[in-house]
CSV table of C-alpha atoms in Angstrom, one decimal:
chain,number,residue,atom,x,y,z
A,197,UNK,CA,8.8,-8.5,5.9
A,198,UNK,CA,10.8,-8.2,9.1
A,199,UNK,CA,14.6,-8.4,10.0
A,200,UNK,CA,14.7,-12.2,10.7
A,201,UNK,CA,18.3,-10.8,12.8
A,202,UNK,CA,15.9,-8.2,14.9
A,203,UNK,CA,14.0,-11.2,15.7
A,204,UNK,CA,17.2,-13.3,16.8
A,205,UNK,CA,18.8,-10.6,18.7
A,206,UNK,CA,15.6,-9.0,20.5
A,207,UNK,CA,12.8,-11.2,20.4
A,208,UNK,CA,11.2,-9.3,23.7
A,209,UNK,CA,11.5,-5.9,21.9
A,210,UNK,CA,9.9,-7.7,18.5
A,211,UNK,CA,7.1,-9.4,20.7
A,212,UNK,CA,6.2,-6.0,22.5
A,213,UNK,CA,6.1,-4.2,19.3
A,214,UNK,CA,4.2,-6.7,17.6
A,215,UNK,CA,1.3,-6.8,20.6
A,216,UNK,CA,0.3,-3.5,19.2
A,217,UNK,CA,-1.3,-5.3,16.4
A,218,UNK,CA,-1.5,-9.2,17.3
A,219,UNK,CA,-2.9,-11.1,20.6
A,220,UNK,CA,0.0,-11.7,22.7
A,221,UNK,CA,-0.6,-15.8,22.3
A,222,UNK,CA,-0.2,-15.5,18.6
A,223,UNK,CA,2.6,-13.4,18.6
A,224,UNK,CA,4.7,-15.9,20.6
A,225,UNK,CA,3.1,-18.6,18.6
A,226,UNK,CA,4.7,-16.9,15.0
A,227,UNK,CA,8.0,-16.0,16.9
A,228,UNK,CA,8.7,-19.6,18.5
A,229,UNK,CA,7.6,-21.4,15.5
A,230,UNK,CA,10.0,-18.6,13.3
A,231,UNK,CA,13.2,-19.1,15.3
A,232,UNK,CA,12.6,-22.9,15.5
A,233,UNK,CA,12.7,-23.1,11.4
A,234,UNK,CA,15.4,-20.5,11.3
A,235,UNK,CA,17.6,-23.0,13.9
A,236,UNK,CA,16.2,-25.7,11.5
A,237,UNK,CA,17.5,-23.8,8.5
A,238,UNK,CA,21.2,-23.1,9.8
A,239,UNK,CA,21.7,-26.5,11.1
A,240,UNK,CA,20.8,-27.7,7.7
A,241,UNK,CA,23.5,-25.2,6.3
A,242,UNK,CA,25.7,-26.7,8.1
A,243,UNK,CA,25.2,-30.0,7.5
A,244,UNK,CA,25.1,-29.2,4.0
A,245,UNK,CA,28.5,-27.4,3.8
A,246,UNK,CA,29.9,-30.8,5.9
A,247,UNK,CA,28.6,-33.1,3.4
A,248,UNK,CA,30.4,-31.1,0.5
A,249,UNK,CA,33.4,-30.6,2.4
A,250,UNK,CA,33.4,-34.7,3.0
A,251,UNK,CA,32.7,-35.4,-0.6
A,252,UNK,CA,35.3,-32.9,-1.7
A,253,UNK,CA,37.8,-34.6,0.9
A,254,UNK,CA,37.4,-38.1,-0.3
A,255,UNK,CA,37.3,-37.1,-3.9
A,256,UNK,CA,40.5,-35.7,-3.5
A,257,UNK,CA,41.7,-38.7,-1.6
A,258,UNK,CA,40.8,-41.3,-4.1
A,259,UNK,CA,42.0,-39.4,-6.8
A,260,UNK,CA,45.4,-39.2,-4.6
A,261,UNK,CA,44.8,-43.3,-4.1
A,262,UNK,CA,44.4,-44.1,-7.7
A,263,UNK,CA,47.5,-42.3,-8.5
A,264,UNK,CA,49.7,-44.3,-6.1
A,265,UNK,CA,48.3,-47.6,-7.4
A,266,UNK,CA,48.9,-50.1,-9.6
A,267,UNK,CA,45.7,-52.1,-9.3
A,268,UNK,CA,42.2,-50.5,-10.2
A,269,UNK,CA,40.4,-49.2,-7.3
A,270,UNK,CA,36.6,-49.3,-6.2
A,271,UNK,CA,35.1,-46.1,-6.6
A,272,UNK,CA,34.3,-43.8,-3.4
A,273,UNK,CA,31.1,-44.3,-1.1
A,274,UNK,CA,28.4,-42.3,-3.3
A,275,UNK,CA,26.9,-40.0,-0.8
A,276,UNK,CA,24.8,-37.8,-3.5
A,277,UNK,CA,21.5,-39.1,-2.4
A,278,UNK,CA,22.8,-37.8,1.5
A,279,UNK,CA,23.3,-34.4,-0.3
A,280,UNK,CA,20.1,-34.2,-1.8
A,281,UNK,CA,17.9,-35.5,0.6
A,282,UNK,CA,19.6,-32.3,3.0
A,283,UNK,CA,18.9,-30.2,0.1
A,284,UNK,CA,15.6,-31.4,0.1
A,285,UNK,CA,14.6,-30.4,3.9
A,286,UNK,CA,16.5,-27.3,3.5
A,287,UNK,CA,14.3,-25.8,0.4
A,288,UNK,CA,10.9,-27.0,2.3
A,289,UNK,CA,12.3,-25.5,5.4
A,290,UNK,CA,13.1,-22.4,3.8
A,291,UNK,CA,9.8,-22.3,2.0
A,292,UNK,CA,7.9,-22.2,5.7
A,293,UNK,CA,10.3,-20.3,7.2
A,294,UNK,CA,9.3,-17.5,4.3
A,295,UNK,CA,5.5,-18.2,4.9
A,296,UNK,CA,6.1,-17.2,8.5
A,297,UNK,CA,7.8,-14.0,8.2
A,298,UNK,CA,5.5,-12.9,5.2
A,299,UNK,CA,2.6,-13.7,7.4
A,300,UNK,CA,3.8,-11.1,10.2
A,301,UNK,CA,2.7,-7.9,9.9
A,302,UNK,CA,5.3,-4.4,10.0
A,303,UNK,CA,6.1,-3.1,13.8
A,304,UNK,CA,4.8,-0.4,14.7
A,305,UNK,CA,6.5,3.0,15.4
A,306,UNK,CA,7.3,4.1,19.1
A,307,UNK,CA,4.7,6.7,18.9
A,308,UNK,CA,1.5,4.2,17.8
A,309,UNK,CA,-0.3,2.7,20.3
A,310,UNK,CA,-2.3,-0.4,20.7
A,311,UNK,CA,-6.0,-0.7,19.6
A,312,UNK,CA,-8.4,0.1,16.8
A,313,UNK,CA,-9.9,3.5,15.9
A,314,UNK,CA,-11.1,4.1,19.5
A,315,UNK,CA,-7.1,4.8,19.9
A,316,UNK,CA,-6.8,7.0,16.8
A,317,UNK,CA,-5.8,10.3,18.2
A,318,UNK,CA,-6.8,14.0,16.2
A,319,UNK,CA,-3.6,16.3,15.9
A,320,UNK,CA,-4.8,18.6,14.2
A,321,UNK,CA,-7.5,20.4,12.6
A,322,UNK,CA,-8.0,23.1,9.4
A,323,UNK,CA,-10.7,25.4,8.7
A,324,UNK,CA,-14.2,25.7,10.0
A,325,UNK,CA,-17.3,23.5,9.5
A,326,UNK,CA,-20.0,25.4,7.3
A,327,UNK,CA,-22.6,26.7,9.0
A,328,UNK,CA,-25.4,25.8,6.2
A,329,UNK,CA,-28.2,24.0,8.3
A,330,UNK,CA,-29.8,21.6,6.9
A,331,UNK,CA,-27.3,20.4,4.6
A,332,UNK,CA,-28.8,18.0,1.7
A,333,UNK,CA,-26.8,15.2,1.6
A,334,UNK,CA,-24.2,14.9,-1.6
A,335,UNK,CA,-26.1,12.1,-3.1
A,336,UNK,CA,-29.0,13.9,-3.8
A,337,UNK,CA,-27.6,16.9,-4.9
A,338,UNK,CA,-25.6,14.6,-7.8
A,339,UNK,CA,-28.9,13.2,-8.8
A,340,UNK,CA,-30.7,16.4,-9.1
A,341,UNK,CA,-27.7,18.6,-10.2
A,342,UNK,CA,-27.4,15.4,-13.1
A,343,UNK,CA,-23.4,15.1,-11.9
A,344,UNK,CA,-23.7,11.1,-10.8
A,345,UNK,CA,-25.7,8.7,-12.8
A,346,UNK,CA,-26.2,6.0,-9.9
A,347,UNK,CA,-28.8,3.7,-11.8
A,348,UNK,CA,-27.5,3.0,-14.7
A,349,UNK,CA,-23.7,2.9,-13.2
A,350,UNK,CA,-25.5,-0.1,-11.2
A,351,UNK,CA,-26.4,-0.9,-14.6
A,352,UNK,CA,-23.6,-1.3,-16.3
A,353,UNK,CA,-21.3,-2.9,-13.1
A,354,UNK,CA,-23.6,-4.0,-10.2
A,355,UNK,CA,-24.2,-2.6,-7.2
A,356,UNK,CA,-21.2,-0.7,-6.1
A,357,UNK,CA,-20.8,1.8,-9.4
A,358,UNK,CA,-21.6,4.7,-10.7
A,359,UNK,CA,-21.3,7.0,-13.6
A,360,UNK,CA,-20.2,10.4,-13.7
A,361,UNK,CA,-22.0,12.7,-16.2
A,362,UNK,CA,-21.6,16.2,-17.4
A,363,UNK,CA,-20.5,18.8,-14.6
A,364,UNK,CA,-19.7,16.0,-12.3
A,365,UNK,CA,-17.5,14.1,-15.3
A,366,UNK,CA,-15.8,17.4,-15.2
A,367,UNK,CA,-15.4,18.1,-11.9
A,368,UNK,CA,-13.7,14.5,-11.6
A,369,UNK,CA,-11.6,14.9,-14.2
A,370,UNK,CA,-10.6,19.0,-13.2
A,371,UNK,CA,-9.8,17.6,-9.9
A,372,UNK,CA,-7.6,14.6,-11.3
A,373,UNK,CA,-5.7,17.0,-13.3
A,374,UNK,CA,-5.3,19.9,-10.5
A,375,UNK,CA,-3.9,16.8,-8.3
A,376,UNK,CA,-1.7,16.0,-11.2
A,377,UNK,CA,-0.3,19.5,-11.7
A,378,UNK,CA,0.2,20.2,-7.9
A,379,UNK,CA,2.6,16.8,-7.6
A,380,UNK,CA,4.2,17.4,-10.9
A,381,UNK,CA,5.2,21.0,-9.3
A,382,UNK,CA,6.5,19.3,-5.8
A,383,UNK,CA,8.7,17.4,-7.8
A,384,UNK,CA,7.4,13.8,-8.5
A,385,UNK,CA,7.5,11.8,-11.4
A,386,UNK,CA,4.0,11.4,-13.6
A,387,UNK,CA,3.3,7.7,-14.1
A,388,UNK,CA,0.3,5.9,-15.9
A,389,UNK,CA,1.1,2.3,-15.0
A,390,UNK,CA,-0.9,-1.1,-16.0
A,391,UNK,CA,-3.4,-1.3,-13.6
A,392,UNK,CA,-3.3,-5.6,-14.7
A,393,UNK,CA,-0.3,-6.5,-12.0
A,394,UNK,CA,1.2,-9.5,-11.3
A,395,UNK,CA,0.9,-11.5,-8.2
A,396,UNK,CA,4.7,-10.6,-7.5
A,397,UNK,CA,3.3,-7.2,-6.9
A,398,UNK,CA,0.9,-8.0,-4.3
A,399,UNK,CA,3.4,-9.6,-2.5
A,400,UNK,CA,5.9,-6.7,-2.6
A,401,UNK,CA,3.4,-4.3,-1.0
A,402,UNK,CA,2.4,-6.6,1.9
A,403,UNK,CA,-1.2,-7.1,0.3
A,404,UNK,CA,-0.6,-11.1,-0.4
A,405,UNK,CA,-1.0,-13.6,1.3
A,406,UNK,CA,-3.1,-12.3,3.7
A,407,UNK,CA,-5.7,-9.5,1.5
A,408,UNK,CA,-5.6,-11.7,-1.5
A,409,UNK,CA,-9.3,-11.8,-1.5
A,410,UNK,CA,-10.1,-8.2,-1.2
A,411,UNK,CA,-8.5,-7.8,-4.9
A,412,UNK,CA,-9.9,-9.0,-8.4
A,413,UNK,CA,-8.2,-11.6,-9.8
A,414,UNK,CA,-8.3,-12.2,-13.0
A,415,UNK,CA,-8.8,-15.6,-15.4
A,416,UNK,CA,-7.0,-15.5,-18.2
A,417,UNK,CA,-6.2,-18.9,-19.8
A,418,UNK,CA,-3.9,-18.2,-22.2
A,419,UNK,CA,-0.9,-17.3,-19.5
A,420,UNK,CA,0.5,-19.0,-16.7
A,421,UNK,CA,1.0,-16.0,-14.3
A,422,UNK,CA,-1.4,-15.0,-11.9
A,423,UNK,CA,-2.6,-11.3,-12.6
A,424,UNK,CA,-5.0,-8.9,-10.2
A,425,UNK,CA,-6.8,-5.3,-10.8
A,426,UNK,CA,-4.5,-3.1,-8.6
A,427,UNK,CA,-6.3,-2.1,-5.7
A,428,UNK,CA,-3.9,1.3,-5.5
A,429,UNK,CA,-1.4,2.2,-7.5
A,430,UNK,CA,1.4,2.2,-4.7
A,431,UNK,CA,1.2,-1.4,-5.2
A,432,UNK,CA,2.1,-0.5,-9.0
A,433,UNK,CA,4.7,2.3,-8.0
A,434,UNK,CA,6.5,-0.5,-5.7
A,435,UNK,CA,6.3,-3.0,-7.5
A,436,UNK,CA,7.6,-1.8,-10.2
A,437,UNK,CA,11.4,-1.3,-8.6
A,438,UNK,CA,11.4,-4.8,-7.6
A,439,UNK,CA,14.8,-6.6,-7.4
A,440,UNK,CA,16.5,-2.7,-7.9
A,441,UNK,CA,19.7,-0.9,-6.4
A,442,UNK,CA,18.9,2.8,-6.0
A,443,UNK,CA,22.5,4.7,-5.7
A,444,UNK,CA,21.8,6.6,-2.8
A,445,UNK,CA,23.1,10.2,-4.6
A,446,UNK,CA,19.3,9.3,-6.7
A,447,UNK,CA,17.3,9.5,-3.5
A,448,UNK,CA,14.7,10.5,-2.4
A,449,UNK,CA,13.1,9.1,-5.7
A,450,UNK,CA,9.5,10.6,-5.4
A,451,UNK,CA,6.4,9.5,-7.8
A,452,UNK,CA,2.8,9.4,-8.1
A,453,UNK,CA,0.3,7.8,-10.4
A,454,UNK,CA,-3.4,8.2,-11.4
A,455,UNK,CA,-5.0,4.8,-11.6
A,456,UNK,CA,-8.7,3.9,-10.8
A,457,UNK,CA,-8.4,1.4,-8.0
A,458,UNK,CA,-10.2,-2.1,-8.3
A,459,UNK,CA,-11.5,-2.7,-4.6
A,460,UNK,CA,-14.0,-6.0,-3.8
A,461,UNK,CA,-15.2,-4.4,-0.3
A,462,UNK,CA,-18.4,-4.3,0.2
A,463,UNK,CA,-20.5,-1.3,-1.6
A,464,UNK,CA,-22.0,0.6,2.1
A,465,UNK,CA,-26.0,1.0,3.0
A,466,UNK,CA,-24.9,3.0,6.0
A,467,UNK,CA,-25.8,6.8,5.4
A,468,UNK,CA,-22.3,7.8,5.8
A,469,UNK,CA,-21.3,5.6,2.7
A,470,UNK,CA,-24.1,5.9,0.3
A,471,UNK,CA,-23.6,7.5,-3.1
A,472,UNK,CA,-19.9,7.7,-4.4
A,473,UNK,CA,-18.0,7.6,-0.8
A,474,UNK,CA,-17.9,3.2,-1.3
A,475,UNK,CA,-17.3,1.0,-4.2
A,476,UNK,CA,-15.7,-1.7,-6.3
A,477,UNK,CA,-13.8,1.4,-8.3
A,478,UNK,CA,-12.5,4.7,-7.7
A,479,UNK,CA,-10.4,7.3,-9.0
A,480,UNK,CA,-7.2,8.1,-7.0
A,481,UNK,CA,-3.8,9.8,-7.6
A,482,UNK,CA,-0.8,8.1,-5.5
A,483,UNK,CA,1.9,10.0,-4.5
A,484,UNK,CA,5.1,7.5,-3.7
A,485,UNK,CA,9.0,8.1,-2.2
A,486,UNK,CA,11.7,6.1,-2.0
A,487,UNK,CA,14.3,7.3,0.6
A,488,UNK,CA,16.7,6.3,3.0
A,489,UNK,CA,16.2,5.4,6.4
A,490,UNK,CA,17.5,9.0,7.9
A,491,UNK,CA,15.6,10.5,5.1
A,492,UNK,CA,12.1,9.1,5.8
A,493,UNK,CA,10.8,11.1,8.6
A,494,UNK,CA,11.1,14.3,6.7
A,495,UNK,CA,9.7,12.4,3.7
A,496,UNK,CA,6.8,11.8,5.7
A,497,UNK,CA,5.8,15.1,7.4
A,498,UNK,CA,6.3,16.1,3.8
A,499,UNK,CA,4.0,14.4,2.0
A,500,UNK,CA,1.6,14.5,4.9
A,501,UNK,CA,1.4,18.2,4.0
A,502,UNK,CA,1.2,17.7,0.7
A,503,UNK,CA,-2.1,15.9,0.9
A,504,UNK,CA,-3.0,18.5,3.6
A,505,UNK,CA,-2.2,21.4,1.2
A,506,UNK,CA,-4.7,19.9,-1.6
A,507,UNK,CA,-7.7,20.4,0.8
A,508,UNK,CA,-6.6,23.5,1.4
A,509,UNK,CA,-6.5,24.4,-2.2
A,510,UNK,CA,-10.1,23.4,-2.3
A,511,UNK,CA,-11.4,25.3,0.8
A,512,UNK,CA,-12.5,22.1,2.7
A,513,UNK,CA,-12.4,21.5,6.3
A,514,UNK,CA,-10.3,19.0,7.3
A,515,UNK,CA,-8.5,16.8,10.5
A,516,UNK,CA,-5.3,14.7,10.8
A,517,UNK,CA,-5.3,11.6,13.1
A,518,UNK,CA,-2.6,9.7,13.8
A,519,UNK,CA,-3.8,5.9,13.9
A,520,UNK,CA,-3.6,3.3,16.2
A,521,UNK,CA,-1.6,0.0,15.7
A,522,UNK,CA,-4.9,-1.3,14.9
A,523,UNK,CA,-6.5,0.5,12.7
A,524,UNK,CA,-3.3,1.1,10.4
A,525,UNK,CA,-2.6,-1.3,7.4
A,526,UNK,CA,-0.5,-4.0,8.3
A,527,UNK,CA,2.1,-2.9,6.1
A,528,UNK,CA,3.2,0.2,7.6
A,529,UNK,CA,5.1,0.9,11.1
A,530,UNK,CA,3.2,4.4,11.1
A,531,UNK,CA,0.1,6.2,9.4
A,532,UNK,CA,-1.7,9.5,9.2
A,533,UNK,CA,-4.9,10.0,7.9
A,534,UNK,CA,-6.6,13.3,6.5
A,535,UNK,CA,-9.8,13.4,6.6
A,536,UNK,CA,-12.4,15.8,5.4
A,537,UNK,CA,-15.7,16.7,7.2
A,538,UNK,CA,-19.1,15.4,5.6
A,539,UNK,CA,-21.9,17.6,7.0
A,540,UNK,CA,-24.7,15.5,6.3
A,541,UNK,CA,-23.6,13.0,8.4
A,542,UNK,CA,-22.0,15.0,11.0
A,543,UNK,CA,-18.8,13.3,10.9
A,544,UNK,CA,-15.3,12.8,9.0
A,545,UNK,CA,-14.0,10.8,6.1
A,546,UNK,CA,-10.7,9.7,5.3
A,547,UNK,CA,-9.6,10.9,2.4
A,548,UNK,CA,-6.1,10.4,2.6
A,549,UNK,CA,-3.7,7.6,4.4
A,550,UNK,CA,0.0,8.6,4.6
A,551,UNK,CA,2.0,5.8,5.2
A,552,UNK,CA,5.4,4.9,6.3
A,553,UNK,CA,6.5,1.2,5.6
A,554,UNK,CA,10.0,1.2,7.0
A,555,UNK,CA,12.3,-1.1,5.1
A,556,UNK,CA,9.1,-4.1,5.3
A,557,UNK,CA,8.2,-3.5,1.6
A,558,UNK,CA,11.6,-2.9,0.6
A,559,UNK,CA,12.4,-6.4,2.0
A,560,UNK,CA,9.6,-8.2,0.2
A,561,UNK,CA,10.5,-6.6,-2.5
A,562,UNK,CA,13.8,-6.9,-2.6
A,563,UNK,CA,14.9,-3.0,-2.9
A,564,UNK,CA,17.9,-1.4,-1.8
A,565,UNK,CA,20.2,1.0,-2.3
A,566,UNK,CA,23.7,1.6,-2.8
A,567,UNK,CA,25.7,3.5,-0.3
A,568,UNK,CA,29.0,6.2,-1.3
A,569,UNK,CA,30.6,3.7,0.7
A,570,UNK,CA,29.8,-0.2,2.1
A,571,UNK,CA,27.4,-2.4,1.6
A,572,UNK,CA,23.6,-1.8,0.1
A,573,UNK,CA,20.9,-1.5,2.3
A,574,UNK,CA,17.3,-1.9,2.2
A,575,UNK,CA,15.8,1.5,2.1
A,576,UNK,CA,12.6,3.0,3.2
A,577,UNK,CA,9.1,3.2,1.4
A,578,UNK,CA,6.4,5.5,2.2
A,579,UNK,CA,3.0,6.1,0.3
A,580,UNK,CA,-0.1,8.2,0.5
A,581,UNK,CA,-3.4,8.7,-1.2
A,582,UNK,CA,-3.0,12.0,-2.6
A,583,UNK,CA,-6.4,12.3,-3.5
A,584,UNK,CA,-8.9,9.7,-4.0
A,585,UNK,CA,-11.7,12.1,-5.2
A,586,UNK,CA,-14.7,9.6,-4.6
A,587,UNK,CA,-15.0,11.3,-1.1
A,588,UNK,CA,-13.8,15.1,-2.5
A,589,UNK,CA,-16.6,15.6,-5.0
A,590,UNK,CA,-19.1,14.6,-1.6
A,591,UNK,CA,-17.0,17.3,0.3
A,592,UNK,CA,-17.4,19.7,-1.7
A,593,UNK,CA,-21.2,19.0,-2.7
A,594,UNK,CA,-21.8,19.6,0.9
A,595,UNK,CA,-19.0,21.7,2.6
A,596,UNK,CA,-19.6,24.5,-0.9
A,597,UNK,CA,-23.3,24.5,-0.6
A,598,UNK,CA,-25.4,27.6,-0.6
A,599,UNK,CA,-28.3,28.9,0.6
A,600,UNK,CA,-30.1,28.8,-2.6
A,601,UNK,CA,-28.9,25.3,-3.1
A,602,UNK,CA,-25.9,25.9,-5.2
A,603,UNK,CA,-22.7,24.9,-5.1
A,604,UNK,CA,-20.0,26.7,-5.8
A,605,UNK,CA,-16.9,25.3,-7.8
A,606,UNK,CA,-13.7,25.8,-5.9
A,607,UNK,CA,-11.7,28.9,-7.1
A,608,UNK,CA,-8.8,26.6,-8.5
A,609,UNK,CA,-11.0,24.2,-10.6
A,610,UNK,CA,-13.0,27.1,-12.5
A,611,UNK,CA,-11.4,27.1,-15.7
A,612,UNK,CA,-11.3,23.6,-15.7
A,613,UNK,CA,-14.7,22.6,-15.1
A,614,UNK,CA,-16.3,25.7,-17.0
A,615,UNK,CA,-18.6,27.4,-14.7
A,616,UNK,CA,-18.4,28.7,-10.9
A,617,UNK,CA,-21.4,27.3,-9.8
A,618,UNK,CA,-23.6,24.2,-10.1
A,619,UNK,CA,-27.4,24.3,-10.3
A,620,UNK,CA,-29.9,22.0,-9.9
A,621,UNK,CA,-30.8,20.9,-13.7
A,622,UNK,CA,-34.2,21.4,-15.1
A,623,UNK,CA,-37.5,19.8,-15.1
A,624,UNK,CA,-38.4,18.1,-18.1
């Protein structure tokens, strides 16, 4: 959620900055209908604090009156049903002028510009593309190498699921725990939370109202509280501090979480989204800080590399593109994307998102923190995917393959997933 004082005190700057993202005609549409309910809202304040100032003045008066007389006295003008019915327009004013402000989405950064991913722009790149030609493409190879077991995946959940099996359960699971193990040493807090959230969660993280249908909910009858599948865990992570002072001496407060992630987008037919690089779930390890606003572009050139670092550690070719207004979640005032090369398609896949929120999260969220001196102050949230391995184990099936049509195991996951190398299995 925005400042609603940015927006009083530089509505041009806010308009500009919101263009990035919105059409110019519903960006002044939002801002004239926000500053005519927040005009709405302090006029009603006011006549609110009048009405109790007159009801306190002639309460005092009469009791003054009846004092001073001798005879009984009628009582004062009751003016409760003024009070309320102000009360009244003020909570259904407030109550629009919150849907209005949780409706806008974060301004971008200086350094985003406008458009969708025709705008993203490549800063940098890391390692070579293998020179294996052809490649076979990843899905195969987990078929034949028994490492994905698409059919009966689809059998147990639909279209959209799968099921790792033997070497490729392992290689999952080494690479979860490799993640784990690299965070843990960076210094971030390990946390397993519920993936079951509350809509209050949702809401924190900027994914409600607007993405509420691109989450399961879930029916449960025997509670009155909305609940969802988490769709990432940095809705978990962040929601999880809601309505909490940091003291500033305790940040940067860094964590990550393993979680699968709950997604209802669409399973893809494309080529470049068959096999495990789409579906409803995935595994992903979150990494998570908490910071001040001085501290957070350090934060985030720092956890950038931290993804970065993880696809070095595995050997895979990678870019990072900084992404247009766009193409970035609506969330976050800036975003980097890692992504690793697939050679069977020829192209990249994102494999990461590193993203800065500002103090919009914190706002929604209600998170601050406490200063060595003055008042608290919202601080600054910033996530990254850190890594969802539904697009690694592709990488690697493609980017490690050899001429013999092997692949080989990255160096660091060897003694985790017991062998060097994975073969094509037997014919029965």
């Amino acid at each position: 959620m925005l400042d609603l004082d940015l927006i009083r005190k530089d509505r041009a700057a806010t308009a500009a900055a919101l263009a990035k993202r919105l059409d110019a005609a519903e960006v002044e549409r939002a801002l004239s209908a926000i500053v005519e309910l927040d005009a709405s809202r302090r006029d009603l304040v006011g006549r609110i604090a009048e009405e109790q100032r007159k009801r306190k003045e002639a309460a005092r008066a009469y009791a003054a009156a009846k004092r001073e007389s001798a005879e009984p006295l009628p009582p004062p003008e009751d003016t409760k049903a003024i009070l309320a019915s102000l009360e009244e327009q003020l909570t259904k004013v407030e109550a629009e002028l919150r849907e209005e402000m949780s409706a806008l989405p974060n301004l971008p950064a200086d350094d985003v510009v406008a458009g969708g991913k025709e705008s993203n722009r490549v800063l940098r790149e890391w390692g070579t593309k293998p020179t294996l030609s052809p490649v076979v493409d990843h899905t195969t190879v987990a078929k034949e190498y028994g490492l994905v077991d698409f059919d009966r995946g689809t059998k147990l959940g639909g279209a959209g699921y799968w099921m790792y099996t033997g070497y490729g359960a392992r290689l999952e699971w080494a690479l979860l725990n490799w993640f784990i193990d690299q965070h843990i040493a960076a210094g971030y807090t390990f946390l397993l939370p519920p993936h079951m959230l509350l809509e209050s969660a949702g809401f924190a993280a900027g994914q409600f109202p607007k993405f509420r249908d691109d989450v399961y909910h879930i029916a449960n009858p025997d509670s009155h509280r909305p609940q969802f599948l988490l769709p990432t865990s940095e809705t978990a992570i962040l929601g999880a501090h809601q309505d909490e002072i940091f003291a500033e001496a305790d940040l940067p407060h860094r964590a990550f979480a393993y979680t699968p992630c709950y997604r209802r987008e669409r399973a893809g037919a494309h080529s470049d989204e068959r096999g495990t690089v789409r579906g409803h779930q995935f595994n992903k390890v979150e990494i998570f800080q908490f910071t001040t606003p001085e501290g957070a572009p350090a934060a985030f050139d720092a956890m950038v590399r931290q993804a970065e670092s993880l696809l070095e550690g595995l050997g895979l070719h990678y870019r990072t593109s900084l992404l247009a207004a766009g193409d970035a979640s609506a969330s976050m005032r800036k975003t980097l994307d890692v992504e690793v090369w697939m050679p069977h398609v020829g192209g990249y896949k994102e494999v990461s998102s590193v993203s800065w929120a500002g103090d919009y999260q914190a706002r929604r969220a209600a998170i601050r923190y406490r200063p060595a001196q003055g008042k608290t102050k919202f601080l600054h949230t910033l996530n990254g995917s850190a890594l969802a391995t539904s697009r690694i184990l592709p990488a690697i099936l493609e980017q490690h393959q050899q001429e013999d049509g092997s692949v080989l195991v990255p160096e660091v996951l060897r003694d985790r997933v017991g062998t060097d190398r994975l073969v094509r299995r037997p014919k029965r």
